Structure formats: C-alpha cells, structure tokens
PDB file of C-alpha atoms and ligand atoms in Angstrom:
ATOM      1  CA  UNK A   1     -11.980  39.400  61.035  1.00  0.00           C
ATOM      2  CA  UNK A   2     -14.642  39.892  63.457  1.00  0.00           C
ATOM      3  CA  UNK A   3     -15.369  36.921  65.935  1.00  0.00           C
ATOM      4  CA  UNK A   4     -18.826  36.086  66.957  1.00  0.00           C
ATOM      5  CA  UNK A   5     -19.637  33.384  69.473  1.00  0.00           C
ATOM      6  CA  UNK A   6     -21.620  31.288  67.996  1.00  0.00           C
ATOM      7  CA  UNK A   7     -24.985  30.730  70.639  1.00  0.00           C
ATOM      8  CA  UNK A   8     -22.448  32.349  73.155  1.00  0.00           C
ATOM      9  CA  UNK A   9     -19.294  30.068  73.798  1.00  0.00           C
ATOM     10  CA  UNK A  10     -21.350  27.064  72.994  1.00  0.00           C
ATOM     11  CA  UNK A  11     -18.289  24.750  72.692  1.00  0.00           C
ATOM     12  CA  UNK A  12     -17.937  24.436  76.288  1.00  0.00           C
ATOM     13  CA  UNK A  13     -21.022  26.081  77.844  1.00  0.00           C
ATOM     14  CA  UNK A  14     -24.819  25.501  77.605  1.00  0.00           C
ATOM     15  CA  UNK A  15     -25.924  27.137  74.056  1.00  0.00           C
ATOM     16  CA  UNK A  16     -28.082  30.244  74.209  1.00  0.00           C
ATOM     17  CA  UNK A  17     -27.533  30.859  78.016  1.00  0.00           C
ATOM     18  CA  UNK A  18     -26.630  33.689  79.952  1.00  0.00           C
ATOM     19  CA  UNK A  19     -23.505  31.736  81.280  1.00  0.00           C
ATOM     20  CA  UNK A  20     -22.346  30.838  77.361  1.00  0.00           C
ATOM     21  CA  UNK A  21     -22.817  34.622  76.612  1.00  0.00           C
ATOM     22  CA  UNK A  22     -20.655  35.711  79.524  1.00  0.00           C
ATOM     23  CA  UNK A  23     -17.712  33.427  78.375  1.00  0.00           C
ATOM     24  CA  UNK A  24     -17.833  34.950  74.811  1.00  0.00           C
ATOM     25  CA  UNK A  25     -17.288  38.218  76.537  1.00  0.00           C
ATOM     26  CA  UNK A  26     -14.598  36.756  78.856  1.00  0.00           C
ATOM     27  CA  UNK A  27     -12.819  35.228  75.537  1.00  0.00           C
ATOM     28  CA  UNK A  28     -12.998  38.468  74.124  1.00  0.00           C
ATOM     29  CA  UNK A  29     -15.291  37.948  71.291  1.00  0.00           C
ATOM     30  CA  UNK A  30     -15.989  40.931  69.163  1.00  0.00           C
ATOM     31  CA  UNK A  31     -19.659  39.924  69.200  1.00  0.00           C
ATOM     32  CA  UNK A  32     -22.323  37.153  69.865  1.00  0.00           C
ATOM     33  CA  UNK A  33     -24.604  35.402  67.817  1.00  0.00           C
ATOM     34  CA  UNK A  34     -28.029  34.178  69.440  1.00  0.00           C
ATOM     35  CA  UNK A  35     -31.199  32.732  68.084  1.00  0.00           C
ATOM     36  CA  UNK A  36     -35.018  34.291  68.736  1.00  0.00           C
ATOM     37  CA  UNK A  37     -38.266  32.931  68.879  1.00  0.00           C
ATOM     38  CA  UNK A  38     -41.539  33.775  70.361  1.00  0.00           C
ATOM     39  CA  UNK A  39     -43.272  32.670  74.039  1.00  0.00           C
ATOM     40  CA  UNK A  40     -47.028  32.147  74.149  1.00  0.00           C
ATOM     41  CA  UNK A  41     -47.629  35.498  75.756  1.00  0.00           C
ATOM     42  CA  UNK A  42     -45.710  37.297  73.014  1.00  0.00           C
ATOM     43  CA  UNK A  43     -42.334  37.564  74.864  1.00  0.00           C
ATOM     44  CA  UNK A  44     -39.232  37.210  72.571  1.00  0.00           C
ATOM     45  CA  UNK A  45     -37.034  34.670  74.300  1.00  0.00           C
ATOM     46  CA  UNK A  46     -33.676  33.245  73.191  1.00  0.00           C
ATOM     47  CA  UNK A  47     -33.606  29.397  71.965  1.00  0.00           C
ATOM     48  CA  UNK A  48     -32.308  27.615  68.674  1.00  0.00           C
ATOM     49  CA  UNK A  49     -35.072  25.039  68.492  1.00  0.00           C
ATOM     50  CA  UNK A  50     -38.648  25.545  67.778  1.00  0.00           C
ATOM     51  CA  UNK A  51     -39.297  22.900  70.614  1.00  0.00           C
ATOM     52  CA  UNK A  52     -37.485  22.918  74.196  1.00  0.00           C
ATOM     53  CA  UNK A  53     -36.877  19.328  74.199  1.00  0.00           C
ATOM     54  CA  UNK A  54     -33.093  19.064  72.625  1.00  0.00           C
ATOM     55  CA  UNK A  55     -31.611  22.073  75.114  1.00  0.00           C
ATOM     56  CA  UNK A  56     -33.729  21.599  78.067  1.00  0.00           C
ATOM     57  CA  UNK A  57     -35.487  19.319  80.477  1.00  0.00           C
ATOM     58  CA  UNK A  58     -38.961  20.459  79.090  1.00  0.00           C
ATOM     59  CA  UNK A  59     -41.059  19.021  76.258  1.00  0.00           C
ATOM     60  CA  UNK A  60     -43.052  20.895  73.610  1.00  0.00           C
ATOM     61  CA  UNK A  61     -43.144  23.853  71.484  1.00  0.00           C
ATOM     62  CA  UNK A  62     -41.713  27.148  72.625  1.00  0.00           C
ATOM     63  CA  UNK A  63     -44.969  29.155  71.425  1.00  0.00           C
ATOM     64  CA  UNK A  64     -47.191  26.545  73.664  1.00  0.00           C
ATOM     65  CA  UNK A  65     -45.263  27.902  76.624  1.00  0.00           C
ATOM     66  CA  UNK A  66     -45.786  31.519  78.475  1.00  0.00           C
ATOM     67  CA  UNK A  67     -41.914  32.841  79.415  1.00  0.00           C
ATOM     68  CA  UNK A  68     -42.811  32.335  83.090  1.00  0.00           C
ATOM     69  CA  UNK A  69     -43.343  28.433  82.239  1.00  0.00           C
ATOM     70  CA  UNK A  70     -40.184  28.698  79.610  1.00  0.00           C
ATOM     71  CA  UNK A  71     -38.236  29.917  82.858  1.00  0.00           C
ATOM     72  CA  UNK A  72     -38.835  26.696  84.748  1.00  0.00           C
ATOM     73  CA  UNK A  73     -36.988  24.542  82.129  1.00  0.00           C
ATOM     74  CA  UNK A  74     -33.071  23.948  82.507  1.00  0.00           C
ATOM     75  CA  UNK A  75     -31.288  25.110  79.387  1.00  0.00           C
ATOM     76  CA  UNK A  76     -28.319  23.492  80.984  1.00  0.00           C
ATOM     77  CA  UNK A  77     -29.580  19.780  80.984  1.00  0.00           C
ATOM     78  CA  UNK A  78     -26.978  18.494  78.755  1.00  0.00           C
ATOM     79  CA  UNK A  79     -23.916  20.529  80.630  1.00  0.00           C
ATOM     80  CA  UNK A  80     -22.031  18.838  83.850  1.00  0.00           C
ATOM     81  CA  UNK A  81     -24.808  16.404  83.769  1.00  0.00           C
ATOM     82  CA  UNK A  82     -27.483  18.952  84.468  1.00  0.00           C
ATOM     83  CA  UNK A  83     -25.885  19.623  87.800  1.00  0.00           C
ATOM     84  CA  UNK A  84     -26.442  23.349  87.461  1.00  0.00           C
ATOM     85  CA  UNK A  85     -29.728  25.236  86.339  1.00  0.00           C
ATOM     86  CA  UNK A  86     -29.297  27.585  83.721  1.00  0.00           C
ATOM     87  CA  UNK A  87     -32.608  29.415  82.265  1.00  0.00           C
ATOM     88  CA  UNK A  88     -33.715  30.286  78.677  1.00  0.00           C
ATOM     89  CA  UNK A  89     -33.006  33.877  78.593  1.00  0.00           C
ATOM     90  CA  UNK A  90     -35.267  36.554  77.330  1.00  0.00           C
ATOM     91  CA  UNK A  91     -34.169  38.668  74.856  1.00  0.00           C
ATOM     92  CA  UNK A  92     -34.925  41.627  77.239  1.00  0.00           C
ATOM     93  CA  UNK A  93     -32.987  40.363  80.177  1.00  0.00           C
ATOM     94  CA  UNK A  94     -30.146  40.037  77.318  1.00  0.00           C
ATOM     95  CA  UNK A  95     -30.248  43.412  76.278  1.00  0.00           C
ATOM     96  CA  UNK A  96     -30.202  44.925  79.607  1.00  0.00           C
ATOM     97  CA  UNK A  97     -27.092  42.918  80.028  1.00  0.00           C
ATOM     98  CA  UNK A  98     -25.056  43.422  76.651  1.00  0.00           C
ATOM     99  CA  UNK A  99     -25.655  47.077  76.473  1.00  0.00           C
ATOM    100  CA  UNK A 100     -23.215  47.299  79.522  1.00  0.00           C
ATOM    101  CA  UNK A 101     -20.642  45.492  77.326  1.00  0.00           C
ATOM    102  CA  UNK A 102     -19.063  46.673  73.836  1.00  0.00           C
ATOM    103  CA  UNK A 103     -20.174  43.405  72.374  1.00  0.00           C
ATOM    104  CA  UNK A 104     -22.146  43.350  69.254  1.00  0.00           C
ATOM    105  CA  UNK A 105     -25.148  41.210  68.782  1.00  0.00           C
ATOM    106  CA  UNK A 106     -26.436  39.114  65.492  1.00  0.00           C
ATOM    107  CA  UNK A 107     -29.678  38.424  66.282  1.00  0.00           C
ATOM    108  CA  UNK A 108     -31.182  35.564  64.466  1.00  0.00           C
ATOM    109  CA  UNK A 109     -34.946  35.361  63.642  1.00  0.00           C
ATOM    110  CA  UNK A 110     -35.934  31.821  63.693  1.00  0.00           C
ATOM    111  CA  UNK A 111     -38.813  32.277  61.436  1.00  0.00           C
ATOM    112  CA  UNK A 112     -38.499  29.553  58.896  1.00  0.00           C
ATOM    113  CA  UNK A 113     -40.531  26.626  60.457  1.00  0.00           C
ATOM    114  CA  UNK A 114     -42.982  28.615  62.619  1.00  0.00           C
ATOM    115  CA  UNK A 115     -43.587  32.433  61.283  1.00  0.00           C
ATOM    116  CA  UNK A 116     -44.277  34.386  64.490  1.00  0.00           C
ATOM    117  CA  UNK A 117     -46.326  37.612  63.568  1.00  0.00           C
ATOM    118  CA  UNK A 118     -44.796  40.485  65.238  1.00  0.00           C
ATOM    119  CA  UNK A 119     -41.579  38.921  66.245  1.00  0.00           C
ATOM    120  CA  UNK A 120     -39.537  41.405  64.331  1.00  0.00           C
ATOM    121  CA  UNK A 121     -41.272  44.321  65.538  1.00  0.00           C
ATOM    122  CA  UNK A 122     -41.062  42.992  69.121  1.00  0.00           C
ATOM    123  CA  UNK A 123     -37.407  42.432  68.586  1.00  0.00           C
ATOM    124  CA  UNK A 124     -36.947  45.786  67.275  1.00  0.00           C
ATOM    125  CA  UNK A 125     -38.605  47.551  70.387  1.00  0.00           C
ATOM    126  CA  UNK A 126     -36.430  45.950  72.501  1.00  0.00           C
ATOM    127  CA  UNK A 127     -33.248  46.809  70.652  1.00  0.00           C
ATOM    128  CA  UNK A 128     -34.754  50.545  70.738  1.00  0.00           C
ATOM    129  CA  UNK A 129     -35.773  50.317  74.623  1.00  0.00           C
ATOM    130  CA  UNK A 130     -31.951  49.279  75.481  1.00  0.00           C
ATOM    131  CA  UNK A 131     -30.530  51.863  72.865  1.00  0.00           C
ATOM    132  CA  UNK A 132     -28.537  48.810  71.565  1.00  0.00           C
ATOM    133  CA  UNK A 133     -29.365  50.175  67.720  1.00  0.00           C
ATOM    134  CA  UNK A 134     -25.665  50.851  66.950  1.00  0.00           C
ATOM    135  CA  UNK A 135     -24.415  47.414  67.896  1.00  0.00           C
ATOM    136  CA  UNK A 136     -26.730  44.729  66.372  1.00  0.00           C
ATOM    137  CA  UNK A 137     -26.927  42.612  63.089  1.00  0.00           C
ATOM    138  CA  UNK A 138     -29.973  41.019  62.125  1.00  0.00           C
ATOM    139  CA  UNK A 139     -30.044  37.801  60.311  1.00  0.00           C
ATOM    140  CA  UNK A 140     -32.568  35.048  59.401  1.00  0.00           C
ATOM    141  CA  UNK A 141     -32.578  32.218  56.754  1.00  0.00           C
ATOM    142  CA  UNK A 142     -36.344  33.601  56.155  1.00  0.00           C
ATOM    143  CA  UNK A 143     -35.448  36.800  54.041  1.00  0.00           C
ATOM    144  CA  UNK A 144     -39.191  38.058  54.417  1.00  0.00           C
ATOM    145  CA  UNK A 145     -38.206  38.287  58.342  1.00  0.00           C
ATOM    146  CA  UNK A 146     -34.899  40.692  57.033  1.00  0.00           C
ATOM    147  CA  UNK A 147     -37.351  42.618  54.568  1.00  0.00           C
ATOM    148  CA  UNK A 148     -39.900  43.540  57.635  1.00  0.00           C
ATOM    149  CA  UNK A 149     -36.869  44.374  59.843  1.00  0.00           C
ATOM    150  CA  UNK A 150     -35.743  46.621  56.996  1.00  0.00           C
ATOM    151  CA  UNK A 151     -39.098  48.109  56.275  1.00  0.00           C
ATOM    152  CA  UNK A 152     -39.805  48.767  60.128  1.00  0.00           C
ATOM    153  CA  UNK A 153     -36.046  50.095  60.733  1.00  0.00           C
ATOM    154  CA  UNK A 154     -34.203  50.782  57.672  1.00  0.00           C
ATOM    155  CA  UNK A 155     -30.865  51.761  59.341  1.00  0.00           C
ATOM    156  CA  UNK A 156     -30.202  48.257  60.995  1.00  0.00           C
ATOM    157  CA  UNK A 157     -27.590  45.984  59.208  1.00  0.00           C
ATOM    158  CA  UNK A 158     -29.055  42.818  57.721  1.00  0.00           C
ATOM    159  CA  UNK A 159     -27.405  39.816  56.957  1.00  0.00           C
ATOM    160  CA  UNK A 160     -28.798  37.070  54.542  1.00  0.00           C
ATOM    161  CA  UNK A 161     -28.466  33.812  56.080  1.00  0.00           C
ATOM    162  CA  UNK A 162     -27.935  30.986  53.153  1.00  0.00           C
ATOM    163  CA  UNK A 163     -27.990  26.943  53.632  1.00  0.00           C
ATOM    164  CA  UNK A 164     -25.013  24.738  52.610  1.00  0.00           C
ATOM    165  CA  UNK A 165     -25.855  25.226  48.729  1.00  0.00           C
ATOM    166  CA  UNK A 166     -24.866  28.894  48.976  1.00  0.00           C
ATOM    167  CA  UNK A 167     -26.048  31.664  46.546  1.00  0.00           C
ATOM    168  CA  UNK A 168     -24.925  32.052  43.042  1.00  0.00           C
ATOM    169  CA  UNK A 169     -23.779  35.961  42.618  1.00  0.00           C
ATOM    170  CA  UNK A 170     -24.446  36.319  46.049  1.00  0.00           C
ATOM    171  CA  UNK A 171     -23.080  39.994  46.343  1.00  0.00           C
ATOM    172  CA  UNK A 172     -24.930  40.890  43.697  1.00  0.00           C
ATOM    173  CA  UNK A 173     -28.197  39.251  44.698  1.00  0.00           C
ATOM    174  CA  UNK A 174     -27.970  40.711  48.128  1.00  0.00           C
ATOM    175  CA  UNK A 175     -27.364  44.118  47.378  1.00  0.00           C
ATOM    176  CA  UNK A 176     -30.108  43.908  45.021  1.00  0.00           C
ATOM    177  CA  UNK A 177     -32.630  42.740  48.211  1.00  0.00           C
ATOM    178  CA  UNK A 178     -31.166  45.707  50.325  1.00  0.00           C
ATOM    179  CA  UNK A 179     -29.273  43.653  52.507  1.00  0.00           C
ATOM    180  CA  UNK A 180     -26.036  44.680  53.704  1.00  0.00           C
ATOM    181  CA  UNK A 181     -24.245  41.062  54.761  1.00  0.00           C
ATOM    182  CA  UNK A 182     -24.227  37.686  53.333  1.00  0.00           C
ATOM    183  CA  UNK A 183     -24.138  34.916  56.019  1.00  0.00           C
ATOM    184  CA  UNK A 184     -23.237  31.765  54.039  1.00  0.00           C
ATOM    185  CA  UNK A 185     -22.330  28.256  55.237  1.00  0.00           C
ATOM    186  CA  UNK A 186     -18.322  27.773  55.013  1.00  0.00           C
ATOM    187  CA  UNK A 187     -18.543  24.829  52.758  1.00  0.00           C
ATOM    188  CA  UNK A 188     -20.047  26.820  50.358  1.00  0.00           C
ATOM    189  CA  UNK A 189     -17.718  29.684  49.978  1.00  0.00           C
ATOM    190  CA  UNK A 190     -14.107  30.182  48.824  1.00  0.00           C
ATOM    191  CA  UNK A 191     -12.111  33.328  47.611  1.00  0.00           C
ATOM    192  CA  UNK A 192     -13.719  34.552  44.811  1.00  0.00           C
ATOM    193  CA  UNK A 193     -16.843  34.204  46.398  1.00  0.00           C
ATOM    194  CA  UNK A 194     -15.602  36.524  49.257  1.00  0.00           C
ATOM    195  CA  UNK A 195     -14.335  38.978  46.398  1.00  0.00           C
ATOM    196  CA  UNK A 196     -17.447  39.166  44.374  1.00  0.00           C
ATOM    197  CA  UNK A 197     -19.473  40.121  47.857  1.00  0.00           C
ATOM    198  CA  UNK A 198     -16.986  42.768  48.480  1.00  0.00           C
ATOM    199  CA  UNK A 199     -17.056  44.046  44.831  1.00  0.00           C
ATOM    200  CA  UNK A 200     -20.545  44.882  45.684  1.00  0.00           C
ATOM    201  CA  UNK A 201     -19.725  46.270  49.198  1.00  0.00           C
ATOM    202  CA  UNK A 202     -21.567  43.041  50.732  1.00  0.00           C
ATOM    203  CA  UNK A 203     -19.634  42.049  53.730  1.00  0.00           C
ATOM    204  CA  UNK A 204     -19.227  38.367  54.617  1.00  0.00           C
ATOM    205  CA  UNK A 205     -19.647  36.582  58.097  1.00  0.00           C
ATOM    206  CA  UNK A 206     -19.141  32.990  57.517  1.00  0.00           C
ATOM    207  CA  UNK A 207     -20.956  30.012  60.008  1.00  0.00           C
ATOM    208  CA  UNK A 208     -19.730  27.726  61.703  1.00  0.00           C
ATOM    209  CA  UNK A 209     -16.016  27.966  61.797  1.00  0.00           C
ATOM    210  CA  UNK A 210     -14.860  25.435  64.354  1.00  0.00           C
ATOM    211  CA  UNK A 211     -11.425  23.880  62.908  1.00  0.00           C
ATOM    212  CA  UNK A 212      -7.972  25.806  62.245  1.00  0.00           C
ATOM    213  CA  UNK A 213      -8.322  24.918  58.464  1.00  0.00           C
ATOM    214  CA  UNK A 214     -11.638  27.141  58.185  1.00  0.00           C
ATOM    215  CA  UNK A 215     -10.527  29.579  60.519  1.00  0.00           C
ATOM    216  CA  UNK A 216      -7.119  30.309  58.533  1.00  0.00           C
ATOM    217  CA  UNK A 217      -9.232  30.119  55.137  1.00  0.00           C
ATOM    218  CA  UNK A 218     -11.727  32.790  56.400  1.00  0.00           C
ATOM    219  CA  UNK A 219      -8.863  35.028  57.462  1.00  0.00           C
ATOM    220  CA  UNK A 220      -6.900  34.594  54.135  1.00  0.00           C
ATOM    221  CA  UNK A 221      -9.804  35.050  52.173  1.00  0.00           C
ATOM    222  CA  UNK A 222     -10.758  38.230  53.476  1.00  0.00           C
ATOM    223  CA  UNK A 223     -13.859  37.247  55.113  1.00  0.00           C
ATOM    224  CA  UNK A 224     -15.509  40.091  57.632  1.00  0.00           C
ATOM    225  CA  UNK A 225     -16.709  38.011  60.270  1.00  0.00           C
ATOM    226  CA  UNK A 226     -16.980  34.278  61.497  1.00  0.00           C
ATOM    227  CA  UNK A 227     -19.535  32.666  64.118  1.00  0.00           C
ATOM    228  CA  UNK A 228     -17.566  30.058  66.055  1.00  0.00           C
ATOM    229  CA  UNK A 229     -18.327  27.694  69.270  1.00  0.00           C
ATOM    230  CA  UNK A 230     -14.795  28.428  70.096  1.00  0.00           C
ATOM    231  CA  UNK A 231     -14.132  32.106  70.509  1.00  0.00           C
ATOM    232  CA  UNK A 232     -11.212  31.783  72.708  1.00  0.00           C
ATOM    233  CA  UNK A 233      -9.299  29.689  69.972  1.00  0.00           C
ATOM    234  CA  UNK A 234     -10.424  32.012  67.383  1.00  0.00           C
ATOM    235  CA  UNK A 235      -9.071  34.967  69.391  1.00  0.00           C
ATOM    236  CA  UNK A 236      -5.719  33.685  70.262  1.00  0.00           C
ATOM    237  CA  UNK A 237      -5.350  32.801  66.356  1.00  0.00           C
ATOM    238  CA  UNK A 238      -6.482  36.406  65.207  1.00  0.00           C
ATOM    239  CA  UNK A 239      -4.548  37.953  67.997  1.00  0.00           C
ATOM    240  CA  UNK A 240      -1.347  35.934  66.709  1.00  0.00           C
ATOM    241  CA  UNK A 241      -1.363  37.453  63.352  1.00  0.00           C
TER     242      UNK A 241
HETATM  243  O1  G3P B 301     -26.003  32.462  62.259  1.00  0.00           O
HETATM  244  C1  G3P B 301     -24.918  31.333  61.565  1.00  0.00           C
HETATM  245  C2  G3P B 301     -26.072  30.154  62.192  1.00  0.00           C
HETATM  246  O2  G3P B 301     -26.016  30.333  63.730  1.00  0.00           O
HETATM  247  C3  G3P B 301     -26.819  29.460  61.500  1.00  0.00           C
HETATM  248  O3  G3P B 301     -27.368  28.379  61.958  1.00  0.00           O
HETATM  249  O4  G3P B 301     -28.496  26.476  62.739  1.00  0.00           O
HETATM  250  O5  G3P B 301     -26.670  27.564  64.166  1.00  0.00           O
HETATM  251  O6  G3P B 301     -28.929  28.866  63.587  1.00  0.00           O
HETATM  252  P1  G3P B 301     -28.122  27.611  62.952  1.00  0.00           P
HETATM  253 CA1   CA B 302     -28.141  30.760  64.685  1.00  0.00          CA
END
C-alpha cells in the first residue's frame, strides 16, 4: 500500500510548502500529494485554496496575484506562531526538487471552483521539462481536467477524485471514462467497492486516512494507496506488517 503525504507531511508542518514536502521525504513516504492553481501571470503554484487567506498572511484570490507577489506571503503563518517564513512553492521549483528523489507525485488540479484555462497544459509542460513523467499521478474532482490531461498526454495515469458521496460501480465508470484510479473518501468505501474497482483494473487511492482504524481497514481491503497527513505513522504501520 503506497503512502502519499497529503499536502506534504501536513499533520505537523505547514501544508503545501517545501518544508512539508521535505519532511514527507524524511518520513519515507512513497509519494507526495499536492494541489495546483494558476497565478495572475500564468505560473503554476502549489496551494490548496483559491484564496490565500486560510494558509498565508495575505488576503485575496491566488489568480489576482503574480508569482512574485504570491512569494511575499508566508504560507506558514499558522505554524510555530508564524515565526518562520515559508513561501508558496511554484510547481517549477517543486519539480526541480522532486526529480532528485524517488518520490511519486500526485498532482491535484484544483479547477472545480475557478476553471483556469491552460492549467493542464502548463502543468504537463513542467512535468515534461523536468522529466518526471514516470513518477506522477494526476487527479482532480473536475473530471474535465482529467479528460484534458489524457487528451494532451494519454500515457499519464489519472485518478478521479470523488466527494464523500462516492460513486456507484466506480470501477466500471472510471474504466469507461479512460482513467486509471479511483480516489474516494475513506467514509465512502468498503472491501466490496475496492474489489469492484480491482475487477476492472482500477487502482484505489483513499483520502484522507488519518486514524489507525482507517489505516488498518484500507490495508485489509487491499487499497493501493492512501493519502495521510501523518506519513511517519503510516510508514511505521506498513513496515510493521
Ligand atoms: O487527493 C485527496 C485529497 O487531497 C482531496 O481533497 O480537499 O484535501 O484537496 P483535498
Ligand atoms: Ca488535494
């Protein structure tokens, strides 16, 4: 079962920052999950929300700031009382770092609230420029973004993110749409649903697995991967089996 550090090792470090990604590497995660959006001047940036307010000391929409302006905000404002400065990473700088590791990256395209034209294209250009095509997995709640990714780059694996309500006959449906993985919420799955996906050759990666009970069930049900804020705990559990 592959362990993805959700927004990096975000349980103890500021989400979607290079310090959280570096801690995910130190925790011996198999991969990192991160979220991408587009800046005003067309740079792919790593941040979960469409606004900078929750995670940084700035205010306003990501798409209304240039990369240089976004870089001035502290993305670690809620960590150590904001005593350390950690900027919003660009996807370009992340790729330059991750290519020096063995980590797989699950890139979540955040395009459900604001649809950013060109985001898929720009993401793919950076993946190609940094030669990490064989170590990425693309996901989105907006399945049109996955269709666009597949259209531009058919060989890249795509995982369909689905809200807590889940999907009926998920394996059948996801195979039908030409995607590779099902990314359900933990609360929406059970052993039979995982088995149905596997019958259709669809891998199951589950979010967000932050309790021992969820970790044990995902392992028992044969899930292929989990997203967790606590990769150190998940690694210790998986290695103990
Ligand atoms: O990819 C799983 C998970 O990250 C999806 O939800 O809101 O944490 O991006 P969210
Ligand atoms: Ca995410």
